[in-house]
CSV table of C-alpha atoms in Angstrom, one decimal:
chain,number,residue,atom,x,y,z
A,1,UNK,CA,0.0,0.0,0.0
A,2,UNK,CA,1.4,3.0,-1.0
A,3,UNK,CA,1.7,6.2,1.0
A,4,UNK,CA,-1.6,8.3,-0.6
A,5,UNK,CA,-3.7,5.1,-0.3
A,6,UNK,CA,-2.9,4.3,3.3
A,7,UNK,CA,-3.7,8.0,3.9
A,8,UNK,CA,-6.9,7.6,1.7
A,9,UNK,CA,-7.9,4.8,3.9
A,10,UNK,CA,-7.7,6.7,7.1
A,11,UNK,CA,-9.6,9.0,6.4
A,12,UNK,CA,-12.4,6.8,5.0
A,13,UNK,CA,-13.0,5.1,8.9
A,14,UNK,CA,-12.2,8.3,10.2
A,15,UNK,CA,-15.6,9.5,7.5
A,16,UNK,CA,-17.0,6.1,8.5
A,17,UNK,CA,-16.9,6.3,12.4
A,18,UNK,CA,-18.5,9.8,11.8
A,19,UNK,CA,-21.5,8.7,10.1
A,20,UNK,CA,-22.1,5.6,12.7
A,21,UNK,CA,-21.6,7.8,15.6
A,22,UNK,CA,-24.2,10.4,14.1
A,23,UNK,CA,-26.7,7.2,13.3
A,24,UNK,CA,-26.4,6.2,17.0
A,25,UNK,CA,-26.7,9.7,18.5
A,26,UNK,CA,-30.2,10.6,16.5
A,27,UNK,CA,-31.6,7.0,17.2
A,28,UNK,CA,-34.0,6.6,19.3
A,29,UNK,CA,-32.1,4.1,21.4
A,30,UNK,CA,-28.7,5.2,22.1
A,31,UNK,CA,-26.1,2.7,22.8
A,32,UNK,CA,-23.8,4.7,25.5
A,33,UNK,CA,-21.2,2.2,25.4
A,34,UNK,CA,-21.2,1.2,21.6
A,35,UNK,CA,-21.0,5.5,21.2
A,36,UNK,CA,-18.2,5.8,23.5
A,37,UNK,CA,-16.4,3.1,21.7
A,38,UNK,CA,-16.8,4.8,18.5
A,39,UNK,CA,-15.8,8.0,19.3
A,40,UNK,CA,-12.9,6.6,20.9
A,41,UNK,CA,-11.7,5.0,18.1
A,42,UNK,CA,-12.8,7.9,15.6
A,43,UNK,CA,-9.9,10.0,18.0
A,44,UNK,CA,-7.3,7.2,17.5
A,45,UNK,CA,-8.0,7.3,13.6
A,46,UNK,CA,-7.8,11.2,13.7
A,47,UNK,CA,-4.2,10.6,15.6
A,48,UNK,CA,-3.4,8.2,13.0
A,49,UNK,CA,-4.1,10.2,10.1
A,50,UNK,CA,-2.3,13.6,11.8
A,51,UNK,CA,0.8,11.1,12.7
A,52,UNK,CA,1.4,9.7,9.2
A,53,UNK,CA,0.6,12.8,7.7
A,54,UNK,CA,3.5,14.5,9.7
A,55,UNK,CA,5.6,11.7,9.2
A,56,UNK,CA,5.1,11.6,5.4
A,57,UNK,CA,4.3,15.1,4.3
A,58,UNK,CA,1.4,14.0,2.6
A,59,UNK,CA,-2.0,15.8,3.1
């Protein structure tokens, strides 16, 4: 995987994580602990993606 793709990829869970954690929170049943773990893992992607782009000088 090249450099651009892996960055690609990122940012698609990062998009991804968004638009489940926005499907949860306007449900009428929210899932508290199934949020929490997406947002979580929606910060570590965002980390990721900030990380490699530093690393890489690729935006």
């Amino acid at each position: 995987m090249n450099i651009q793709s892996h960055l690609d990829n990122l940012i698609r869970k990062h998009k991804s994580l968004d638009k489940e954690i926005k499907r949860i929170e306007t449900g009428a049943f929210t899932a508290e602990a199934r949020l929490h773990e997406l947002k979580k893992r929606k910060l570590q992607v965002k980390d990721e993606i900030t990380d490699f782009s530093k690393r890489t000088n690729v935006r």
